[in-house]
PDB file of N, CA and C in Angstrom:
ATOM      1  N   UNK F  27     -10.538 -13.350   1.402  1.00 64.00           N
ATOM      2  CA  UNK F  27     -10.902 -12.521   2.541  1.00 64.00           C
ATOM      3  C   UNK F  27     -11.054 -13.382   3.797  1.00 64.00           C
ATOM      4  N   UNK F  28     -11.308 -14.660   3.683  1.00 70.00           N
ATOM      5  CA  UNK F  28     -11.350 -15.469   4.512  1.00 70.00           C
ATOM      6  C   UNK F  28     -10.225 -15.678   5.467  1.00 70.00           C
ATOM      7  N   UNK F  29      -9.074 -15.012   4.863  1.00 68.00           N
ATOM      8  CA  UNK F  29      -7.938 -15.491   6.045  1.00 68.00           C
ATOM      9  C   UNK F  29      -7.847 -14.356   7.043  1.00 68.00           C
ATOM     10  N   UNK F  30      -8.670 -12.904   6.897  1.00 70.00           N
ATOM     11  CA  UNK F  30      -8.625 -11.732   7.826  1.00 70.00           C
ATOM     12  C   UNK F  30      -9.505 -12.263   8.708  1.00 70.00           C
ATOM     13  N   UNK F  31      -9.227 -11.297   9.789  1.00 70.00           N
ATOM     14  CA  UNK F  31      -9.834 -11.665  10.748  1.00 70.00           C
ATOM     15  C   UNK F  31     -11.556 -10.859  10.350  1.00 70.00           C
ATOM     16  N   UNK F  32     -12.379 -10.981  11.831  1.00 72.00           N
ATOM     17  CA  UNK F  32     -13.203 -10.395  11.576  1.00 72.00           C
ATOM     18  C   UNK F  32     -13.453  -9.049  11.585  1.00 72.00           C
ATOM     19  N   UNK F  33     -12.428  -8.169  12.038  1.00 68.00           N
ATOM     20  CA  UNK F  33     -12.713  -6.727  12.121  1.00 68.00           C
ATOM     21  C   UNK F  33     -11.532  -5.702  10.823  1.00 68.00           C
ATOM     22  N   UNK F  34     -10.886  -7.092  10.801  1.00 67.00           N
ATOM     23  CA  UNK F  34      -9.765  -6.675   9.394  1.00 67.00           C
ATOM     24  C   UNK F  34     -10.763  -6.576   7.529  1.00 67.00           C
ATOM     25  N   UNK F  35     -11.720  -7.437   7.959  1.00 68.00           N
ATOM     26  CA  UNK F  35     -13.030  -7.517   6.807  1.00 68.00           C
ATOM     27  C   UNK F  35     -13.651  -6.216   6.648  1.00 68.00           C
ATOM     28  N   UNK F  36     -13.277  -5.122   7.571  1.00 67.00           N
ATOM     29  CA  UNK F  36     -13.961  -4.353   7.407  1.00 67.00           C
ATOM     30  C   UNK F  36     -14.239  -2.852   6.839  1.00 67.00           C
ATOM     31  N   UNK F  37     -14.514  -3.233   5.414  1.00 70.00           N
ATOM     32  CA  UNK F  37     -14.206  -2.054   4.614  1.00 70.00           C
ATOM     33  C   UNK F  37     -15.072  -2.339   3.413  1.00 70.00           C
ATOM     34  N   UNK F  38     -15.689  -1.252   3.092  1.00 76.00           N
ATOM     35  CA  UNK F  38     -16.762  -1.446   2.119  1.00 76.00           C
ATOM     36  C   UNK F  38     -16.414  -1.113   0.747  1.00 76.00           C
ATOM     37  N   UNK F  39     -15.126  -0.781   0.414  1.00 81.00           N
ATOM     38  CA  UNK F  39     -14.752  -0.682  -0.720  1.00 81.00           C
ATOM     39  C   UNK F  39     -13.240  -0.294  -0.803  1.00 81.00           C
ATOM     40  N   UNK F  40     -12.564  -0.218  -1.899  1.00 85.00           N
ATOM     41  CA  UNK F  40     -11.072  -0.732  -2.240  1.00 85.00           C
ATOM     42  C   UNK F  40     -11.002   0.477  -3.281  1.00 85.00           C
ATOM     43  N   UNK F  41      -9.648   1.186  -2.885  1.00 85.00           N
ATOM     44  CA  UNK F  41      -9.406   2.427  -3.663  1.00 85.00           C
ATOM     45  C   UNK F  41      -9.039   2.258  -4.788  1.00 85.00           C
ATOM     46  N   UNK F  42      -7.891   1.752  -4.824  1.00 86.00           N
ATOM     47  CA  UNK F  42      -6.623   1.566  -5.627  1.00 86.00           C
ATOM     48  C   UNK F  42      -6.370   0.084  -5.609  1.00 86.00           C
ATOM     49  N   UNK F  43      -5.895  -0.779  -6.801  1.00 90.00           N
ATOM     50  CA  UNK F  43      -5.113  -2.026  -6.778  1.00 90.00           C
ATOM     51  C   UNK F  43      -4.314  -1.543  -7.719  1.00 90.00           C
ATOM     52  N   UNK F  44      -2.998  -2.564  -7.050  1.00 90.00           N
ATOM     53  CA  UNK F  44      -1.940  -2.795  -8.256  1.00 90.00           C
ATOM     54  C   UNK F  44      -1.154  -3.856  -8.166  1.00 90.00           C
ATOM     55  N   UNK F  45      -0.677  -4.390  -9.388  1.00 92.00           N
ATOM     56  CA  UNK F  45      -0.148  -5.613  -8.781  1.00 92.00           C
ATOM     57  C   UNK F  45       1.355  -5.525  -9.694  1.00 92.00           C
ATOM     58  N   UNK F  46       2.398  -5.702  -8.552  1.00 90.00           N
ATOM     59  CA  UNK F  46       3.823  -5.480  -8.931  1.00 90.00           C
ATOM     60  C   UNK F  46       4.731  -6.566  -8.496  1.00 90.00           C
ATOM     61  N   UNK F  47       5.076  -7.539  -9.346  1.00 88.00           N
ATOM     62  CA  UNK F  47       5.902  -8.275  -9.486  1.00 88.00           C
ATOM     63  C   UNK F  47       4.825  -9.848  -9.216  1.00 88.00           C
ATOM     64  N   UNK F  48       5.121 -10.367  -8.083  1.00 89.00           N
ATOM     65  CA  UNK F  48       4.647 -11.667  -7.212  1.00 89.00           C
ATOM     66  C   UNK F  48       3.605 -11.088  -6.021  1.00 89.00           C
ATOM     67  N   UNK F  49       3.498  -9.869  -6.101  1.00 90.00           N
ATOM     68  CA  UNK F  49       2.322  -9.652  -5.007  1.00 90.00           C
ATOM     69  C   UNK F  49       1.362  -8.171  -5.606  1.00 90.00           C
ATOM     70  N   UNK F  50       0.225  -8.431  -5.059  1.00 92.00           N
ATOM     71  CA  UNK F  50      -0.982  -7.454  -5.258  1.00 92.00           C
ATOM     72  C   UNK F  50      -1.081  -6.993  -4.580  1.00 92.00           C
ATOM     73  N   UNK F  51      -1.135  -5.541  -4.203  1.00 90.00           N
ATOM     74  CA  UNK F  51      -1.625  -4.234  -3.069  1.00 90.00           C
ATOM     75  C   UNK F  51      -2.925  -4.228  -3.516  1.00 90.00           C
ATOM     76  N   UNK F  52      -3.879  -3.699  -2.537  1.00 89.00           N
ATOM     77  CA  UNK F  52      -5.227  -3.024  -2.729  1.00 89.00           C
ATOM     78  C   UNK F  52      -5.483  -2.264  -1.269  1.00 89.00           C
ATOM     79  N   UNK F  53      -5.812  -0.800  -2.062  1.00 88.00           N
ATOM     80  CA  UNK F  53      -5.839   0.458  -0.612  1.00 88.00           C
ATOM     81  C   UNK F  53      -7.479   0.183  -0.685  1.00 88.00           C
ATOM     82  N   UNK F  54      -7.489   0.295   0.964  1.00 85.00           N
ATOM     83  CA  UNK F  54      -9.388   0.662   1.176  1.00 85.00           C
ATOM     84  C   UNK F  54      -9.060   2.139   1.980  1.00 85.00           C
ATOM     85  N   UNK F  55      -9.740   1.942   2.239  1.00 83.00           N
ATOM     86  CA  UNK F  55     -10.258   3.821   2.793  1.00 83.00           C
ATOM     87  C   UNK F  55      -9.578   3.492   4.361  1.00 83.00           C
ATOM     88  N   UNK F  56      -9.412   2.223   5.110  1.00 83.00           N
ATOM     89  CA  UNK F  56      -8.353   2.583   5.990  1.00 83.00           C
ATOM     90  C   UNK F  56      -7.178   1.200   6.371  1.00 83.00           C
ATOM     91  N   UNK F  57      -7.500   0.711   5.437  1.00 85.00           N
ATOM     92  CA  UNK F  57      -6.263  -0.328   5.073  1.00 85.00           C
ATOM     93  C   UNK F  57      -5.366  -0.966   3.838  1.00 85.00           C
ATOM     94  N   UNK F  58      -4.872  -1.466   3.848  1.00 86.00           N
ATOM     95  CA  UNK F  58      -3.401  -2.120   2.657  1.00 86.00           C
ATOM     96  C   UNK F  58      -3.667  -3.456   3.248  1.00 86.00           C
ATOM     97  N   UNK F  59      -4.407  -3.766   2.257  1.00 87.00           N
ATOM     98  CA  UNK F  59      -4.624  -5.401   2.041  1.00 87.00           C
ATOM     99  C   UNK F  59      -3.447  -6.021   0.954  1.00 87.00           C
ATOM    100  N   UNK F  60      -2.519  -6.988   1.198  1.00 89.00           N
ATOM    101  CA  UNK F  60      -1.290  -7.340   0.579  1.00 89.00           C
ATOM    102  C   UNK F  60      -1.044  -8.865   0.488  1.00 89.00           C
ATOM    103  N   UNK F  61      -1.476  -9.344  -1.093  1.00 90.00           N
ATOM    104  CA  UNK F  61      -1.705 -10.706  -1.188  1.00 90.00           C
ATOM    105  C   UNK F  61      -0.486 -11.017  -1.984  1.00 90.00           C
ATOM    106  N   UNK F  62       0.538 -11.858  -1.111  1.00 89.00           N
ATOM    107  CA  UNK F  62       1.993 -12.741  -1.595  1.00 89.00           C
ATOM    108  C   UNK F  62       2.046 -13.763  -0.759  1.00 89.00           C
ATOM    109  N   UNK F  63       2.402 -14.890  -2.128  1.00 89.00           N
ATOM    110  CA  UNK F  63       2.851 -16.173  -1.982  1.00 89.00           C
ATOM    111  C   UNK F  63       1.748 -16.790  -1.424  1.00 89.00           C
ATOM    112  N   UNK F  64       0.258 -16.647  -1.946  1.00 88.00           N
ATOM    113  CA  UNK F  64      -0.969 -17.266  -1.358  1.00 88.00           C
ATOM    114  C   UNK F  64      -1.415 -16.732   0.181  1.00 88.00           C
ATOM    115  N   UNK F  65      -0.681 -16.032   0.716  1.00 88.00           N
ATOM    116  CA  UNK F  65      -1.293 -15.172   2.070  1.00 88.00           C
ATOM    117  C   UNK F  65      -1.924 -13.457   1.794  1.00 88.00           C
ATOM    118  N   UNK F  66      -2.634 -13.529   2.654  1.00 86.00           N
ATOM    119  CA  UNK F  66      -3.127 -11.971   2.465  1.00 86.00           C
ATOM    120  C   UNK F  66      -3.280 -11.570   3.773  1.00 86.00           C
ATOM    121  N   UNK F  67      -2.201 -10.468   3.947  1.00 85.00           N
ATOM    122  CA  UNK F  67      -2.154  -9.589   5.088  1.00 85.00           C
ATOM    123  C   UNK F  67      -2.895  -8.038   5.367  1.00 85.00           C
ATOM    124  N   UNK F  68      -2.868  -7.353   6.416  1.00 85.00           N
ATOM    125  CA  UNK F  68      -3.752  -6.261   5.987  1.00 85.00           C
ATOM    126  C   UNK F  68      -2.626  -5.028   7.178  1.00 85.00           C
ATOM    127  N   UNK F  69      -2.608  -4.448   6.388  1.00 84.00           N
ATOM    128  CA  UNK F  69      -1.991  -3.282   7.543  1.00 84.00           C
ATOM    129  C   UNK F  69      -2.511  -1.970   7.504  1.00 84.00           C
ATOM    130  N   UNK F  70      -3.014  -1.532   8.885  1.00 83.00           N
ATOM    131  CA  UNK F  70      -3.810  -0.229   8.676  1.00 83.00           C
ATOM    132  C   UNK F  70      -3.106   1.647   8.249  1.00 83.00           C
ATOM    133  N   UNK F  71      -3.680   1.879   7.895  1.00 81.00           N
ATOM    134  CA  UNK F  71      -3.136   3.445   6.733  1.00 81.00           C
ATOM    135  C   UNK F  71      -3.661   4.252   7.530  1.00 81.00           C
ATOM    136  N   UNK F  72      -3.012   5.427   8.044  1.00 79.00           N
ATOM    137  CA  UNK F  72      -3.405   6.671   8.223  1.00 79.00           C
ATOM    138  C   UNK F  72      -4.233   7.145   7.134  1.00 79.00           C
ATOM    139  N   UNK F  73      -3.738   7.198   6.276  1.00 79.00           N
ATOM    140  CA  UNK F  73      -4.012   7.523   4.767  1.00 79.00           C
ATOM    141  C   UNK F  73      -4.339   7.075   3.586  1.00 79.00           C
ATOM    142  N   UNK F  74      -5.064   6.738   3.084  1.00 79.00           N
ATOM    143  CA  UNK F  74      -5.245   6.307   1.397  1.00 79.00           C
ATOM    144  C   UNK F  74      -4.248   6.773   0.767  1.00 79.00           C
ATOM    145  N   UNK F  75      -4.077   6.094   0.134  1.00 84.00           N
ATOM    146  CA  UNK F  75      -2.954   6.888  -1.280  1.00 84.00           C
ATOM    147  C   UNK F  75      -3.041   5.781  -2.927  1.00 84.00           C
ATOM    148  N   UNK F  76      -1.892   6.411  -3.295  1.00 88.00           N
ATOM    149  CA  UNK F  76      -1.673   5.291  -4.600  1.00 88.00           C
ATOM    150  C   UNK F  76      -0.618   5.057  -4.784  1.00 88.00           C
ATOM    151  N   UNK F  77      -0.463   4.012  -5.451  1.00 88.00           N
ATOM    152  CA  UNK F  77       0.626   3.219  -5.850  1.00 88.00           C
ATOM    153  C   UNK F  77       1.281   3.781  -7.147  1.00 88.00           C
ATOM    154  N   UNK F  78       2.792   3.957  -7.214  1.00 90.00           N
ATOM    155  CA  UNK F  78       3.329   4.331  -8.802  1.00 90.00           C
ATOM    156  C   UNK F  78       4.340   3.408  -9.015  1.00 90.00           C
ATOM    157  N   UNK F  79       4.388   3.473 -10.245  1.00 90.00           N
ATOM    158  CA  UNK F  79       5.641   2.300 -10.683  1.00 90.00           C
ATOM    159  C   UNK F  79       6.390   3.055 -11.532  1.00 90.00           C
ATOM    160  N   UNK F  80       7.954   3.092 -11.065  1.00 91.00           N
ATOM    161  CA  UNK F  80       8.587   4.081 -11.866  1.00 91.00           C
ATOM    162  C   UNK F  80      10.162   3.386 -11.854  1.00 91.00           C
ATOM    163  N   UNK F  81      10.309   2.948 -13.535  1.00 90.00           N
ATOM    164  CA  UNK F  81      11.728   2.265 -13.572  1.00 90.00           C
ATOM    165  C   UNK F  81      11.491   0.680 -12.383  1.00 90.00           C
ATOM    166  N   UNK F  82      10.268   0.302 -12.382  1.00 89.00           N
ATOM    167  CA  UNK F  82      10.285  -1.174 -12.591  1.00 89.00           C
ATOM    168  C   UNK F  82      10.146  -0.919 -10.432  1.00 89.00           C
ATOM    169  N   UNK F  83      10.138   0.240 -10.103  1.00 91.00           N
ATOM    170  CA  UNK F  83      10.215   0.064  -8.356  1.00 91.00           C
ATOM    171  C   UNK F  83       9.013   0.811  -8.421  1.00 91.00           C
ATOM    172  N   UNK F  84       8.199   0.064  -7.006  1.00 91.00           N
ATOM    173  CA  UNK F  84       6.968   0.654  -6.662  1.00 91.00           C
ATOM    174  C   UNK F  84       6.881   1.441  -5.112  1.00 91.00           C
ATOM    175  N   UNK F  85       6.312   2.840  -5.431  1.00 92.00           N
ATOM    176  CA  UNK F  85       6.262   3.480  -4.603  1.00 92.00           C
ATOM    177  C   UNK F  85       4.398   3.881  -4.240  1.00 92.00           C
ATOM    178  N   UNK F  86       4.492   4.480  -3.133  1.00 90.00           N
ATOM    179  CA  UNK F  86       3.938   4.786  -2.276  1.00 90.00           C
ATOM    180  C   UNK F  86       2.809   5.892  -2.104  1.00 90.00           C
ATOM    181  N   UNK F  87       2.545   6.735  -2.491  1.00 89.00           N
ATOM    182  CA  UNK F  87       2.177   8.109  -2.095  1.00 89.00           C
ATOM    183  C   UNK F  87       0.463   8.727  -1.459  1.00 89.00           C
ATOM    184  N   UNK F  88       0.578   8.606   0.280  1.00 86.00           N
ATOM    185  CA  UNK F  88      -0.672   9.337   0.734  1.00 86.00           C
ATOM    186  C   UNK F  88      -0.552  10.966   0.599  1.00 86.00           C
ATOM    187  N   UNK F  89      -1.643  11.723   0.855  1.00 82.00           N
ATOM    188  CA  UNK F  89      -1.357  13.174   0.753  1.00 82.00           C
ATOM    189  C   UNK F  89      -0.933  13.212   2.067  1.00 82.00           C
ATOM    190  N   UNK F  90      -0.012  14.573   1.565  1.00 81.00           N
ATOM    191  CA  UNK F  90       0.661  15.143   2.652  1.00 81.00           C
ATOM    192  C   UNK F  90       1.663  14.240   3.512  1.00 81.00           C
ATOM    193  N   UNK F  91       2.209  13.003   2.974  1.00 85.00           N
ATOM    194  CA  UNK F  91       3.241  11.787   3.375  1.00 85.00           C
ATOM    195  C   UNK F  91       4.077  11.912   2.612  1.00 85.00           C
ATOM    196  N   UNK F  92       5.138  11.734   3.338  1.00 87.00           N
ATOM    197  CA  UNK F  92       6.241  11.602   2.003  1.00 87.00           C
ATOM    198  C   UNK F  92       6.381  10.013   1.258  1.00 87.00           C
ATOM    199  N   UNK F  93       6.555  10.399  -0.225  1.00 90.00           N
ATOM    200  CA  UNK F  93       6.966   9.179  -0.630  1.00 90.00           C
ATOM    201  C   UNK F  93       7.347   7.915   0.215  1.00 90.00           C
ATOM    202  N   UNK F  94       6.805   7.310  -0.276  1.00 90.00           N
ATOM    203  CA  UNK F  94       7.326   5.683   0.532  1.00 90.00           C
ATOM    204  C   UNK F  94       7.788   4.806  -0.821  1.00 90.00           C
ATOM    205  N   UNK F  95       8.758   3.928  -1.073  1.00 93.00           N
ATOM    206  CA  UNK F  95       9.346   2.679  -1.690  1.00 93.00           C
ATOM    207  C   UNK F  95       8.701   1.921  -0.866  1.00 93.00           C
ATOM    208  N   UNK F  96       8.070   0.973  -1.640  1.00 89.00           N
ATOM    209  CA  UNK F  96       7.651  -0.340  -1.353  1.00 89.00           C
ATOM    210  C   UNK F  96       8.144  -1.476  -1.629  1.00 89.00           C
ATOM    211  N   UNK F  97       8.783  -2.278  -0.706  1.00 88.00           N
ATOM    212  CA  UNK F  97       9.407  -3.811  -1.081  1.00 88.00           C
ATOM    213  C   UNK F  97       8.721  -5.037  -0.202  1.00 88.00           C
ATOM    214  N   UNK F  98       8.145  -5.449  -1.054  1.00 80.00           N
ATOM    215  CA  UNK F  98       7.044  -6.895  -0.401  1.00 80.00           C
ATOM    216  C   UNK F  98       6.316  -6.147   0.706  1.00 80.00           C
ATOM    217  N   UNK F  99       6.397  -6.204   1.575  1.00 78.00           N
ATOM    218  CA  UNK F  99       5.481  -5.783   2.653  1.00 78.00           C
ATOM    219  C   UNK F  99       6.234  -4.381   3.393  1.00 78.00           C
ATOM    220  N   UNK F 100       7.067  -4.006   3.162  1.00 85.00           N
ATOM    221  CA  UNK F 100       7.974  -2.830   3.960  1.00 85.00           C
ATOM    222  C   UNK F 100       8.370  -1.714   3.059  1.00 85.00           C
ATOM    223  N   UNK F 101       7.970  -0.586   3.446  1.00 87.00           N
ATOM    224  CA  UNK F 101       7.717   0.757   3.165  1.00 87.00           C
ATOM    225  C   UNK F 101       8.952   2.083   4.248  1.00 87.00           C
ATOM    226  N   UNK F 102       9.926   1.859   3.055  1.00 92.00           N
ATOM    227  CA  UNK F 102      10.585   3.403   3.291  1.00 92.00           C
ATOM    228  C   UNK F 102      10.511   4.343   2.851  1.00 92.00           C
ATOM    229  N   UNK F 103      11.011   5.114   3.050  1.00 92.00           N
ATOM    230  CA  UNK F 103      10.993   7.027   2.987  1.00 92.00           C
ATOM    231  C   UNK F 103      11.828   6.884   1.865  1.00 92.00           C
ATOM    232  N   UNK F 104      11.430   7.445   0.762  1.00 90.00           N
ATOM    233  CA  UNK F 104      12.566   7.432  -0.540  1.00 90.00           C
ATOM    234  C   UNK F 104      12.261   8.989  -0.498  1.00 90.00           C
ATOM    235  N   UNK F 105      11.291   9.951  -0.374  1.00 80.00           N
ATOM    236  CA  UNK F 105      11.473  11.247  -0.283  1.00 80.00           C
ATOM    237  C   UNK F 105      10.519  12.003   0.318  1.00 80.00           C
ATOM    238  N   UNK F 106      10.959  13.044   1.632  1.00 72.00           N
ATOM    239  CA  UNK F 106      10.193  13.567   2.538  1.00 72.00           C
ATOM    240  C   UNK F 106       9.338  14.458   1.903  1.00 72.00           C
ATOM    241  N   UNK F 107      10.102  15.668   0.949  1.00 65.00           N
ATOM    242  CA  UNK F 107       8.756  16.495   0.735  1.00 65.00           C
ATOM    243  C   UNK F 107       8.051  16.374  -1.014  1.00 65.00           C
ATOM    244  N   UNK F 108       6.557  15.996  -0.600  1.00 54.00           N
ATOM    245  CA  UNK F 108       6.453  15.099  -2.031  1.00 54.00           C
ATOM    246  C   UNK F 108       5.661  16.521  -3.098  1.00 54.00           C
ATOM    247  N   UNK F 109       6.199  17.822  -2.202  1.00 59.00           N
ATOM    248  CA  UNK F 109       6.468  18.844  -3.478  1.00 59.00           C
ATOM    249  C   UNK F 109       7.352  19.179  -4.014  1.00 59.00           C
ATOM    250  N   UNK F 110       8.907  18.210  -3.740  1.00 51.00           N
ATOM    251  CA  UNK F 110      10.164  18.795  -3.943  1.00 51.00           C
ATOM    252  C   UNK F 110      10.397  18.307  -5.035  1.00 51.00           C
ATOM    253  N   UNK F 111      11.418  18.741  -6.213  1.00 47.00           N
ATOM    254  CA  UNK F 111      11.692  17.888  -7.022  1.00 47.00           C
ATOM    255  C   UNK F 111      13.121  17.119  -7.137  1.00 47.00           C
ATOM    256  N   UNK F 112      13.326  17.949  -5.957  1.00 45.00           N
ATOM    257  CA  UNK F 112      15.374  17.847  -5.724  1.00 45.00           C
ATOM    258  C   UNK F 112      14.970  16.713  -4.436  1.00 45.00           C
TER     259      UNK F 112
END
């Protein structure tokens, strides 16, 4: 925690962890703390969500967001409506 800054420290608890491949996610209630290759970055969330692992790729999902794919630190749209099944 030491490498965030001081206002990036600030969160009193951690939703979700998961750890997929060479790096660890952990959601707090308004950030994505993301520890690879000995650094830990933090990027702020509209949303909480959770992490799924499906066929070895990790995705994304806040409510009411569409799916996101996750690769190391970068998050695309793999599917807009996350009631669809098509």
């Amino acid at each position: 925690v030491e490498q965030l800054s001081e206002s990036a420290r600030d969160f009193k608890s951690i939703n979700h962890m998961i750890a997929h491949g060479d790096t660890v996610y952990a959601v707090t209630p308004t950030s994505l703390l993301v520890w690879r290759n000995g650094k830990l970055t933090v990027q702020k969330l509209e949303d909480p969500g959770l992490f799924h692992v499906v066929d070895d790729q990790l995705y994304f999902q806040a409510r009411e967001r569409p799916l996101m794919l996750v690769e190391g630190t970068r998050f695309t749209v793999a599917h807009r409506d996350p009631c669809s099944a098509s």
